[in-house]
Tab-separated table of C-alpha atoms and ligand atoms in Angstrom:
chain	number	residue	atom	x	y	z
A	1	MET	CA	17.805	-10.062	-118.399
A	2	ALA	CA	17.709	-6.421	-119.362
A	3	LEU	CA	14.403	-4.697	-118.720
A	4	ALA	CA	12.357	-3.474	-121.645
A	5	LYS	CA	12.669	0.276	-122.151
A	6	GLU	CA	9.198	0.915	-120.734
A	7	GLU	CA	9.586	-1.360	-117.709
A	8	ALA	CA	12.742	0.478	-116.732
A	9	ARG	CA	10.819	3.782	-116.749
A	10	VAL	CA	7.698	2.674	-114.835
A	11	VAL	CA	7.355	4.641	-111.625
A	12	ILE	CA	4.287	4.272	-109.416
A	13	TRP	CA	3.472	7.002	-106.914
A	14	ASN	CA	1.202	4.971	-104.644
A	15	PRO	CA	1.576	1.225	-105.297
A	16	ALA	CA	-0.657	0.349	-102.311
A	17	ALA	CA	-3.589	2.115	-103.996
A	18	GLU	CA	-2.714	1.666	-107.663
A	19	CYS	CA	-1.680	-2.014	-107.576
A	20	MET	CA	-4.225	-3.166	-104.983
A	21	PRO	CA	-5.632	-6.676	-105.601
A	22	LEU	CA	-9.123	-6.347	-107.102
A	23	GLU	CA	-10.980	-8.049	-104.242
A	24	GLU	CA	-9.374	-5.741	-101.708
A	25	LYS	CA	-10.176	-2.750	-103.919
A	26	ARG	CA	-13.836	-3.726	-104.103
A	27	MET	CA	-14.021	-3.957	-100.327
A	28	LEU	CA	-12.425	-0.535	-99.952
A	29	GLN	CA	-14.776	0.943	-102.561
A	30	LEU	CA	-17.819	-0.551	-100.831
A	31	ARG	CA	-16.777	0.892	-97.452
A	32	ARG	CA	-16.219	4.290	-99.017
A	33	LEU	CA	-19.454	4.169	-100.996
A	34	GLN	CA	-21.466	3.290	-97.879
A	35	ARG	CA	-19.833	6.145	-95.990
A	36	ILE	CA	-20.375	8.759	-98.717
A	37	VAL	CA	-24.024	7.726	-99.255
A	38	GLU	CA	-24.704	8.055	-95.527
A	39	TYR	CA	-22.811	11.381	-95.502
A	40	VAL	CA	-24.766	13.022	-98.346
A	41	TYR	CA	-28.086	11.658	-97.081
A	42	HIS	CA	-27.607	13.522	-93.823
A	43	ARG	CA	-25.901	16.644	-95.155
A	44	VAL	CA	-27.325	17.477	-98.589
A	45	PRO	CA	-31.119	18.002	-98.749
A	46	PHE	CA	-31.009	17.433	-102.536
A	47	TYR	CA	-29.756	13.868	-101.996
A	48	ARG	CA	-32.096	13.093	-99.104
A	49	LYS	CA	-35.039	14.048	-101.329
A	50	ALA	CA	-33.672	12.160	-104.360
A	51	PHE	CA	-32.960	8.989	-102.315
A	52	ASP	CA	-36.383	9.152	-100.663
A	53	GLU	CA	-38.042	9.521	-104.061
A	54	HIS	CA	-36.107	6.454	-105.265
A	55	LYS	CA	-37.091	4.625	-102.075
A	56	VAL	CA	-33.493	3.890	-101.180
A	57	LYS	CA	-31.874	4.387	-97.782
A	58	PRO	CA	-28.127	4.423	-97.006
A	59	GLU	CA	-28.416	1.030	-95.269
A	60	ASP	CA	-29.716	-0.511	-98.541
A	61	ILE	CA	-26.187	-0.267	-100.003
A	62	ARG	CA	-24.838	-3.696	-99.027
A	63	THR	CA	-22.797	-4.569	-102.110
A	64	LEU	CA	-21.116	-2.477	-104.802
A	65	ASP	CA	-23.811	-3.530	-107.259
A	66	ASP	CA	-26.372	-1.787	-105.064
A	67	ILE	CA	-25.013	1.465	-106.498
A	68	ARG	CA	-27.569	0.847	-109.270
A	69	ARG	CA	-30.327	1.600	-106.802
A	70	LEU	CA	-29.075	5.165	-106.360
A	71	PRO	CA	-30.350	8.018	-108.546
A	72	PHE	CA	-28.072	9.787	-111.030
A	73	THR	CA	-26.848	13.347	-110.595
A	74	LYS	CA	-26.902	15.559	-113.691
A	75	LYS	CA	-25.289	18.834	-114.608
A	76	THR	CA	-28.756	20.434	-114.521
A	77	ASP	CA	-28.996	19.517	-110.804
A	78	LEU	CA	-25.815	21.482	-110.114
A	79	VAL	CA	-27.062	24.418	-112.178
A	80	ALA	CA	-30.447	24.396	-110.409
A	81	ASN	CA	-28.726	24.363	-107.018
A	82	TYR	CA	-26.171	27.069	-107.840
A	83	PRO	CA	-24.087	28.133	-106.010
A	84	PHE	CA	-24.112	26.223	-102.681
A	85	GLY	CA	-27.157	23.944	-102.797
A	86	MET	CA	-25.189	20.714	-103.337
A	87	TRP	CA	-22.501	21.463	-100.792
A	88	ALA	CA	-22.091	19.154	-97.812
A	89	VAL	CA	-20.093	21.463	-95.529
A	90	PRO	CA	-20.366	25.117	-94.446
A	91	LEU	CA	-18.135	27.701	-96.148
A	92	GLU	CA	-15.743	27.920	-93.194
A	93	GLU	CA	-14.586	24.364	-93.940
A	94	ILE	CA	-13.898	25.210	-97.592
A	95	VAL	CA	-10.333	26.282	-98.399
A	96	ARG	CA	-10.720	26.908	-102.139
A	97	LEU	CA	-13.253	27.249	-104.955
A	98	GLN	CA	-12.868	26.268	-108.602
A	99	SER	CA	-15.456	26.508	-111.320
A	100	THR	CA	-16.344	25.530	-114.863
A	101	SER	CA	-16.033	28.130	-117.573
A	102	GLY	CA	-19.808	28.443	-117.567
A	103	THR	CA	-21.018	27.816	-121.088
A	104	THR	CA	-24.389	27.374	-119.440
A	105	ALA	CA	-25.911	30.542	-117.962
A	106	LYS	CA	-24.295	29.969	-114.558
A	107	PRO	CA	-20.994	28.227	-113.951
A	108	ILE	CA	-20.696	25.239	-111.649
A	109	VAL	CA	-18.844	26.210	-108.491
A	110	MET	CA	-17.163	23.468	-106.519
A	111	GLY	CA	-15.753	23.875	-103.006
A	112	TYR	CA	-12.768	21.931	-101.682
A	113	THR	CA	-12.042	21.179	-98.019
A	114	ARG	CA	-8.400	20.815	-97.016
A	115	ASN	CA	-8.722	17.029	-97.359
A	116	ASP	CA	-10.208	17.503	-100.838
A	117	THR	CA	-7.225	19.547	-102.047
A	118	GLU	CA	-4.903	16.925	-100.577
A	119	MET	CA	-6.813	14.138	-102.334
A	120	TRP	CA	-6.574	16.098	-105.601
A	121	ALA	CA	-2.821	16.606	-105.206
A	122	GLU	CA	-2.507	12.859	-104.558
A	123	ALA	CA	-4.479	12.057	-107.739
A	124	MET	CA	-2.263	14.447	-109.716
A	125	ALA	CA	0.961	13.025	-108.206
A	126	ARG	CA	-0.164	9.576	-109.408
A	127	THR	CA	-0.965	11.122	-112.785
A	128	TYR	CA	2.501	12.605	-113.271
A	129	GLN	CA	4.084	9.276	-112.408
A	130	LEU	CA	1.760	7.447	-114.799
A	131	CYS	CA	3.534	9.531	-117.455
A	132	GLY	CA	6.984	8.767	-116.016
A	133	VAL	CA	7.511	12.252	-114.558
A	134	THR	CA	9.686	12.477	-111.437
A	135	ALA	CA	11.363	15.027	-109.141
A	136	ASP	CA	14.132	15.344	-111.757
A	137	ASP	CA	11.778	16.947	-114.290
A	138	VAL	CA	11.149	20.591	-115.132
A	139	VAL	CA	7.395	21.009	-115.694
A	140	GLN	CA	6.097	23.964	-117.711
A	141	ASN	CA	2.427	24.294	-116.858
A	142	ALA	CA	0.617	26.141	-119.645
A	143	TYR	CA	-2.927	25.228	-118.554
A	144	GLY	CA	-5.110	28.152	-117.513
A	145	TYR	CA	-4.887	29.112	-113.855
A	146	ALA	CA	-7.627	31.101	-112.078
A	147	LEU	CA	-11.002	29.337	-111.756
A	148	PHE	CA	-10.287	26.620	-114.376
A	149	THR	CA	-9.031	23.474	-112.658
A	150	GLY	CA	-6.285	22.714	-115.210
A	151	GLY	CA	-3.641	25.136	-113.944
A	152	MET	CA	-4.188	24.467	-110.241
A	153	GLY	CA	-4.377	20.682	-110.556
A	154	PHE	CA	-1.103	20.372	-112.457
A	155	HIS	CA	0.464	22.883	-110.089
A	156	ILE	CA	-0.283	21.070	-106.825
A	157	GLY	CA	0.591	17.661	-108.303
A	158	ALA	CA	4.009	18.858	-109.519
A	159	GLU	CA	4.773	20.274	-106.085
A	160	LYS	CA	3.749	17.003	-104.470
A	161	ILE	CA	6.174	14.914	-106.524
A	162	GLY	CA	8.882	17.539	-106.071
A	163	ALA	CA	9.362	18.406	-109.749
A	164	THR	CA	10.618	21.878	-110.683
A	165	LEU	CA	7.482	23.771	-111.665
A	166	ILE	CA	7.202	26.709	-114.057
A	167	PRO	CA	3.685	28.151	-113.562
A	168	ALA	CA	3.622	29.673	-117.049
A	169	GLY	CA	-0.136	29.688	-117.677
A	170	PRO	CA	-1.352	29.781	-121.281
A	171	GLY	CA	-0.685	32.362	-124.003
A	172	MET	CA	2.325	34.427	-125.093
A	173	THR	CA	3.549	31.518	-127.145
A	174	GLN	CA	6.928	32.940	-128.146
A	175	ARG	CA	7.669	33.504	-124.478
A	176	GLN	CA	6.637	29.914	-123.707
A	177	ILE	CA	9.216	28.752	-126.231
A	178	MET	CA	11.874	31.043	-124.786
A	179	LEU	CA	11.178	29.604	-121.310
A	180	MET	CA	11.459	26.063	-122.654
A	181	LEU	CA	14.783	26.830	-124.296
A	182	ASP	CA	16.300	28.804	-121.431
A	183	LEU	CA	15.034	26.758	-118.480
A	184	GLY	CA	15.378	23.297	-120.020
A	185	THR	CA	11.700	22.315	-119.731
A	186	THR	CA	11.289	18.536	-119.935
A	187	VAL	CA	7.504	18.278	-119.423
A	188	LEU	CA	4.846	20.429	-121.090
A	189	THR	CA	1.293	20.470	-119.747
A	190	CYS	CA	-1.503	22.226	-121.697
A	191	THR	CA	-4.528	21.502	-123.880
A	192	PRO	CA	-3.746	19.555	-127.083
A	193	SER	CA	-4.944	22.495	-129.170
A	194	TYR	CA	-2.531	24.814	-127.414
A	195	ALA	CA	0.276	22.261	-127.837
A	196	LEU	CA	-0.461	22.438	-131.553
A	197	THR	CA	-0.176	26.233	-131.474
A	198	ILE	CA	3.181	25.952	-129.690
A	199	ALA	CA	4.423	23.451	-132.301
A	200	ASP	CA	3.210	25.713	-135.077
A	201	THR	CA	4.919	28.759	-133.573
A	202	LEU	CA	8.134	26.802	-133.060
A	203	ALA	CA	8.169	25.917	-136.745
A	204	SER	CA	7.435	29.503	-137.811
A	205	MET	CA	10.320	30.756	-135.620
A	206	ASN	CA	12.624	28.326	-137.449
A	207	ILE	CA	13.763	26.788	-134.198
A	208	ASP	CA	15.011	23.244	-134.517
A	209	ARG	CA	13.019	21.178	-132.048
A	210	SER	CA	16.197	19.296	-131.021
A	211	LYS	CA	17.164	22.476	-129.133
A	212	LEU	CA	14.328	21.701	-126.709
A	213	LYS	CA	14.671	19.183	-123.884
A	214	LEU	CA	10.978	18.283	-123.945
A	215	ARG	CA	10.332	14.569	-123.429
A	216	VAL	CA	6.762	14.349	-122.063
A	217	GLY	CA	3.522	16.226	-122.788
A	218	ILE	CA	0.387	15.737	-120.682
A	219	PHE	CA	-2.553	16.945	-122.717
A	220	GLY	CA	-6.283	16.890	-122.031
A	221	ALA	CA	-9.408	18.895	-121.163
A	222	GLU	CA	-10.830	18.306	-124.668
A	223	PRO	CA	-11.181	15.399	-127.097
A	224	TRP	CA	-8.222	14.813	-129.423
A	225	THR	CA	-7.491	12.022	-131.859
A	226	GLU	CA	-4.549	9.641	-132.372
A	227	GLU	CA	-3.745	11.621	-135.537
A	228	MET	CA	-3.528	14.799	-133.460
A	229	ARG	CA	-1.260	12.987	-131.001
A	230	ARG	CA	1.181	12.074	-133.792
A	231	THR	CA	1.185	15.622	-135.158
A	232	ILE	CA	1.972	17.110	-131.732
A	233	GLU	CA	4.622	14.479	-130.959
A	234	GLU	CA	6.371	15.191	-134.253
A	235	GLY	CA	6.109	18.957	-133.877
A	236	LEU	CA	7.443	19.113	-130.335
A	237	GLY	CA	9.621	15.986	-130.117
A	238	LEU	CA	7.939	14.514	-127.049
A	239	GLU	CA	5.745	11.603	-125.964
A	240	ALA	CA	2.140	12.758	-125.544
A	241	TYR	CA	-0.142	11.410	-122.781
A	242	ASP	CA	-3.894	11.793	-122.595
A	243	ILE	CA	-5.256	13.060	-119.264
A	244	TYR	CA	-8.917	13.262	-118.308
A	245	GLY	CA	-10.853	14.963	-115.571
A	246	PHE	CA	-13.711	17.360	-114.923
A	247	THR	CA	-14.428	20.127	-112.474
A	248	GLU	CA	-17.277	18.352	-110.726
A	249	MET	CA	-15.000	15.490	-109.553
A	250	CYS	CA	-11.936	17.679	-108.773
A	251	GLY	CA	-10.466	18.648	-112.164
A	252	PRO	CA	-7.619	16.839	-113.956
A	253	GLY	CA	-6.442	13.643	-112.250
A	254	VAL	CA	-9.491	11.387	-112.584
A	255	ALA	CA	-7.726	9.255	-115.230
A	256	CYS	CA	-4.579	9.296	-117.359
A	257	GLU	CA	-2.593	7.075	-119.708
A	258	CYS	CA	0.511	5.209	-118.551
A	259	LEU	CA	3.706	4.537	-120.542
A	260	TYR	CA	1.867	1.867	-122.543
A	261	HIS	CA	-0.826	4.247	-123.870
A	262	ASP	CA	-3.394	1.466	-123.691
A	263	GLY	CA	-6.385	3.324	-122.226
A	264	LEU	CA	-6.601	5.787	-119.343
A	265	HIS	CA	-6.097	4.454	-115.799
A	266	ILE	CA	-8.874	5.547	-113.452
A	267	GLN	CA	-8.057	6.438	-109.828
A	268	ASP	CA	-10.960	4.253	-108.795
A	269	ASP	CA	-10.284	4.214	-105.065
A	270	LEU	CA	-11.255	7.919	-105.261
A	271	PHE	CA	-13.655	8.060	-108.225
A	272	TYR	CA	-15.945	5.064	-108.790
A	273	PRO	CA	-16.628	4.576	-112.519
A	274	GLU	CA	-19.606	3.154	-114.379
A	275	VAL	CA	-20.643	3.289	-118.024
A	276	VAL	CA	-24.392	3.442	-118.653
A	277	ASP	CA	-26.589	3.341	-121.708
A	278	PRO	CA	-27.490	7.011	-122.282
A	279	ASP	CA	-31.114	6.159	-123.095
A	280	THR	CA	-32.049	3.301	-120.774
A	281	GLU	CA	-29.594	4.418	-118.038
A	282	GLU	CA	-28.752	0.740	-117.421
A	283	PRO	CA	-25.091	-0.016	-116.560
A	284	LEU	CA	-23.192	-1.523	-119.510
A	285	PRO	CA	-20.682	-4.402	-119.327
A	286	PRO	CA	-16.939	-3.793	-119.877
A	287	GLY	CA	-16.085	-3.047	-123.501
A	288	GLU	CA	-19.450	-1.453	-124.335
A	289	LYS	CA	-19.545	2.246	-125.076
A	290	GLY	CA	-21.861	4.584	-123.237
A	291	ASP	CA	-22.073	7.561	-120.878
A	292	LEU	CA	-19.258	7.650	-118.318
A	293	VAL	CA	-20.574	8.060	-114.771
A	294	PHE	CA	-18.579	8.786	-111.620
A	295	THR	CA	-19.255	8.723	-107.896
A	296	SER	CA	-16.763	10.600	-105.737
A	297	LEU	CA	-15.795	8.193	-102.969
A	298	THR	CA	-13.885	10.498	-100.631
A	299	ARG	CA	-14.878	14.057	-101.510
A	300	GLU	CA	-16.016	16.112	-98.491
A	301	GLY	CA	-16.947	19.535	-99.941
A	302	VAL	CA	-19.285	18.609	-102.787
A	303	PRO	CA	-19.551	14.816	-103.083
A	304	LEU	CA	-21.459	13.622	-106.142
A	305	ILE	CA	-23.339	10.367	-106.558
A	306	ARG	CA	-23.500	8.747	-110.037
A	307	TYR	CA	-22.671	11.917	-111.929
A	308	ARG	CA	-23.436	11.650	-115.668
A	309	THR	CA	-20.435	13.149	-117.489
A	310	LYS	CA	-21.939	12.668	-120.997
A	311	ASP	CA	-18.446	11.650	-122.150
A	312	ILE	CA	-18.543	8.555	-124.314
A	313	THR	CA	-16.221	5.603	-123.686
A	314	SER	CA	-16.026	1.995	-122.440
A	315	LEU	CA	-14.403	0.407	-119.369
A	316	GLU	CA	-11.811	-2.375	-119.051
A	317	TYR	CA	-10.756	-4.227	-115.929
A	318	GLU	CA	-7.763	-6.320	-117.097
A	319	PRO	CA	-4.566	-5.437	-115.197
A	320	CYS	CA	-2.134	-3.397	-117.268
A	321	ARG	CA	1.436	-4.290	-118.267
A	322	CYS	CA	2.620	-1.352	-116.119
A	323	GLY	CA	1.669	-3.329	-112.995
A	324	ARG	CA	-1.289	-1.200	-111.965
A	325	THR	CA	-4.635	-2.884	-111.320
A	326	THR	CA	-6.696	0.277	-111.806
A	327	PRO	CA	-9.391	-0.081	-114.501
A	328	ARG	CA	-9.016	1.848	-117.726
A	329	PHE	CA	-11.252	3.517	-120.256
A	330	ARG	CA	-10.642	4.003	-123.962
A	331	LYS	CA	-9.663	7.430	-125.257
A	332	ILE	CA	-12.777	9.603	-125.276
A	333	THR	CA	-13.988	10.380	-128.769
A	334	GLY	CA	-16.460	13.061	-127.759
A	335	ARG	CA	-19.353	14.098	-125.585
A	336	ILE	CA	-22.942	13.127	-126.192
A	337	ASP	CA	-23.574	16.890	-126.546
A	338	ASP	CA	-20.900	17.227	-129.271
A	339	MET	CA	-22.673	14.882	-131.606
A	340	LEU	CA	-23.829	16.679	-134.744
A	341	ILE	CA	-26.897	15.393	-136.494
A	342	ILE	CA	-26.492	16.093	-140.199
A	343	ARG	CA	-29.604	15.159	-142.154
A	344	GLY	CA	-30.320	12.493	-139.578
A	345	VAL	CA	-26.786	11.060	-139.546
A	346	ASN	CA	-24.806	11.194	-136.303
A	347	VAL	CA	-21.359	12.744	-136.786
A	348	PHE	CA	-18.675	13.355	-134.181
A	349	PRO	CA	-16.095	16.093	-134.822
A	350	SER	CA	-13.349	13.576	-133.905
A	351	GLN	CA	-14.312	11.435	-136.939
A	352	ILE	CA	-13.687	14.431	-139.170
A	353	GLU	CA	-10.370	15.205	-137.461
A	354	THR	CA	-9.225	11.602	-137.958
A	355	VAL	CA	-9.730	11.885	-141.722
A	356	ILE	CA	-8.240	15.301	-142.393
A	357	LEU	CA	-5.144	14.777	-140.279
A	358	GLN	CA	-4.214	11.829	-142.487
A	359	TYR	CA	-3.299	14.202	-145.306
A	360	ARG	CA	0.267	15.491	-145.240
A	361	GLU	CA	-0.787	18.319	-147.599
A	362	LEU	CA	-3.113	19.732	-144.938
A	363	ALA	CA	-2.197	21.521	-141.724
A	364	PRO	CA	-3.899	20.325	-138.519
A	365	GLN	CA	-5.931	23.534	-138.349
A	366	TYR	CA	-9.583	23.201	-139.247
A	367	GLN	CA	-13.083	24.396	-138.542
A	368	ILE	CA	-16.391	22.602	-139.001
A	369	ILE	CA	-19.327	24.734	-140.083
A	370	VAL	CA	-22.843	23.380	-139.897
A	371	ASP	CA	-25.790	25.288	-141.305
A	372	ARG	CA	-29.309	24.758	-142.583
A	373	VAL	CA	-30.055	25.911	-146.109
A	374	LYS	CA	-33.593	25.524	-147.490
A	375	ASN	CA	-34.422	23.168	-144.634
A	376	LEU	CA	-31.451	20.910	-145.359
A	377	ASP	CA	-28.411	20.562	-143.098
A	378	THR	CA	-25.077	21.452	-144.652
A	379	LEU	CA	-21.610	20.531	-143.441
A	380	GLU	CA	-18.477	22.379	-144.477
A	381	VAL	CA	-14.962	21.616	-143.344
A	382	GLN	CA	-12.476	24.447	-143.721
A	383	VAL	CA	-8.902	23.273	-143.411
A	384	GLU	CA	-5.583	25.000	-143.961
A	385	ALA	CA	-3.041	23.823	-146.541
A	386	THR	CA	0.630	23.490	-145.624
A	387	GLU	CA	2.893	26.186	-147.152
A	388	GLU	CA	4.343	23.696	-149.665
A	389	PHE	CA	1.001	22.408	-150.813
A	390	TRP	CA	-0.541	25.872	-151.108
A	391	ALA	CA	2.277	26.779	-153.486
A	392	GLN	CA	1.196	23.991	-155.861
A	393	GLY	CA	-1.764	26.061	-156.996
A	394	GLU	CA	-5.488	25.873	-157.425
A	395	GLU	CA	-5.855	22.721	-159.455
A	396	ALA	CA	-3.892	20.655	-156.953
A	397	ARG	CA	-6.145	22.047	-154.222
A	398	ARG	CA	-9.307	21.203	-156.146
A	399	ASN	CA	-8.130	17.629	-156.682
A	400	LEU	CA	-7.191	17.170	-153.071
A	401	ALA	CA	-10.490	18.663	-151.865
A	402	ALA	CA	-12.333	16.085	-153.993
A	403	GLN	CA	-10.227	13.257	-152.532
A	404	VAL	CA	-10.766	14.393	-148.952
A	405	GLN	CA	-14.458	14.808	-149.605
A	406	ALA	CA	-14.761	11.235	-150.881
A	407	LYS	CA	-12.859	9.847	-147.893
A	408	LEU	CA	-14.876	11.906	-145.442
A	409	THR	CA	-18.189	10.910	-146.994
A	410	GLN	CA	-17.146	7.282	-146.613
A	411	ALA	CA	-16.111	7.770	-142.987
A	412	ILE	CA	-19.062	9.759	-141.716
A	413	ILE	CA	-21.786	8.763	-144.182
A	414	ALA	CA	-22.714	12.400	-144.664
A	415	THR	CA	-21.607	14.741	-147.416
A	416	ALA	CA	-19.227	17.510	-146.508
A	417	ASP	CA	-17.897	20.392	-148.585
A	418	ILE	CA	-14.156	20.811	-148.225
A	419	THR	CA	-12.621	24.267	-148.428
A	420	ILE	CA	-8.834	24.374	-148.440
A	421	LEU	CA	-7.621	27.638	-146.951
A	422	ALA	CA	-4.291	29.437	-147.224
A	423	PRO	CA	-1.806	28.712	-144.404
A	424	ARG	CA	-2.371	30.671	-141.194
A	425	THR	CA	-5.909	31.807	-142.010
A	426	LEU	CA	-7.765	30.300	-139.055
A	427	PRO	CA	-7.350	31.783	-135.585
A	428	ARG	CA	-4.913	29.903	-133.327
A	429	ILE	CA	-5.853	28.798	-129.809
A	430	GLU	CA	-3.877	30.916	-127.361
A	431	ALA	CA	-5.522	29.535	-124.241
A	432	GLY	CA	-7.963	26.876	-123.166
A	433	LYS	CA	-10.078	24.580	-125.244
A	434	ALA	CA	-10.526	24.727	-129.007
A	435	ARG	CA	-13.891	25.614	-130.523
A	436	ARG	CA	-13.736	23.868	-133.861
A	437	VAL	CA	-17.452	23.575	-134.539
A	438	VAL	CA	-19.639	26.483	-135.569
A	439	ASP	CA	-23.228	25.262	-135.637
A	440	LYS	CA	-25.154	28.091	-137.234
A	441	ARG	CA	-28.404	26.165	-136.783
A	442	ARG	CA	-28.083	26.714	-133.036
A	443	LEU	CA	-27.231	30.385	-133.403
A	444	GLY	CA	-30.358	31.332	-135.332
B	501	DLL	O1	-11.242	20.093	-118.495
B	501	DLL	C1	-10.333	19.362	-116.371
B	501	DLL	C2	-9.040	19.060	-117.029
B	501	DLL	C3	-8.043	20.007	-117.043
B	501	DLL	C4	-8.805	17.814	-117.596
B	501	DLL	C5	-6.810	19.722	-117.619
B	501	DLL	C6	-7.590	17.499	-118.180
B	501	DLL	C7	-6.597	18.476	-118.190
B	501	DLL	P1	-13.850	20.870	-117.279
B	501	DLL	O2	-13.519	22.214	-117.792
B	501	DLL	O3	-14.902	20.744	-116.228
B	501	DLL	O4	-12.586	20.191	-116.638
B	501	DLL	O5	-14.254	19.990	-118.529
B	501	DLL	C8	-14.517	18.627	-118.381
B	501	DLL	O6	-13.786	18.195	-120.649
B	501	DLL	O7	-16.348	16.193	-119.198
B	501	DLL	C9	-14.814	16.144	-121.101
B	501	DLL	O8	-15.952	16.412	-121.897
B	501	DLL	C10	-13.696	17.071	-121.504
B	501	DLL	N1	-12.393	16.401	-121.320
B	501	DLL	C11	-11.532	16.535	-120.301
B	501	DLL	N2	-10.425	15.777	-120.526
B	501	DLL	C12	-10.632	15.135	-121.697
B	501	DLL	C13	-9.882	14.205	-122.476
B	501	DLL	C14	-11.399	19.924	-117.303
B	501	DLL	N3	-8.676	13.795	-122.117
B	501	DLL	C15	-14.860	18.027	-119.724
B	501	DLL	N4	-10.441	13.751	-123.626
B	501	DLL	C16	-15.066	16.537	-119.659
B	501	DLL	C17	-11.664	14.152	-124.018
B	501	DLL	C18	-11.887	15.522	-122.205
B	501	DLL	N5	-12.400	15.038	-123.358
């Protein structure tokens, strides 16, 4: 019998790890957890103090469920111990540093031993193959290089699988398109917002997308909706995969979708996942949404125990049709910190994106402006019209704005003013993550 299209394309970088029977996996995870707990207790004074305060000793970890006895690690702990306070090895054993962009006062600086960079390359090799990328592909890496983990992570993973790598970095969008055309790029890696800018530029250059050989896009580092996925796929003529990761664990490579796009597979022999209730901090059962928490099981430089990501999702443990047994989480809709409270109603920017991207008359370029006028919160969504719709004039725009407003009010249970802008009014993302929310209440 002929294989289904997807089955024929499934490639698995490390079947021993990714298709491991669950019982065996749990034994491996327990061994690694016991080792890392012992390791940090003896090497990181922060953890010794935290474990002592929680009255837990390394030898108390006898089953995987005993992880609940361990304290959480929070971003504030890393900030308070900047730069080296959480490190488990001296600088001479560190071969590279990466850091967050530092929206807080100080960035978070993570050190990698040689084994850590090898583990990261392994996680990224698995990630590429989750998306069906092989040595035959030409990968154009338009994530930021330098201290941001995006560029480096995709770079070392592509080298590991033997793909042809173009280390383009972000920006200079017309040149990106020239490279794609001339070098026959088959895989594009960048943030979803930058992918949108590339698609937009391609259209404005009047280049037919069939001239490109793109077939796969691996996009992450920020939340993006299914509607955004469809827009990018149409604009660039590729299949878009969602990749997740964060600097504190290694960078990209913690989890990624496979060919079935049915949740993101977690590399859980390396990063142990939990989802906890953000208020009670109690672990939640599979399927229930909460704060995603990770423990690094093999990291030597800066291992982290029960790190609260503040990203919201739920876990699933059913094996996937792709043959992997790794657990998955649902596409992340936002961070706990991203939640806007508008007159007491909780609103996530992704809910707004889902509504406005349903309208063909609107371009996928928008900004959310929150303010407080006479002690009342206000919410305005500015969104660009497409060229064709803009040409239809003011009345058409007024009618559409009213329609979108009604739909949005229904979806988010908060009233929003809709302003339809002329095409190409809002600034385009040339690098990195989009900033679509301007909360003037926080600025004042
Ligand atoms: O963004 C690492 C990365 C680079 C991931 C390239 C994927 C691709 P940080 O700058 O430390 O690291 O930001 C991590 O970004 O906690 C999430 O809030 C958010 N994030 C990352 N990937 C996704 C995603 C990199 N696929 C923070 N969906 C995380 C939603 C994401 N949010």
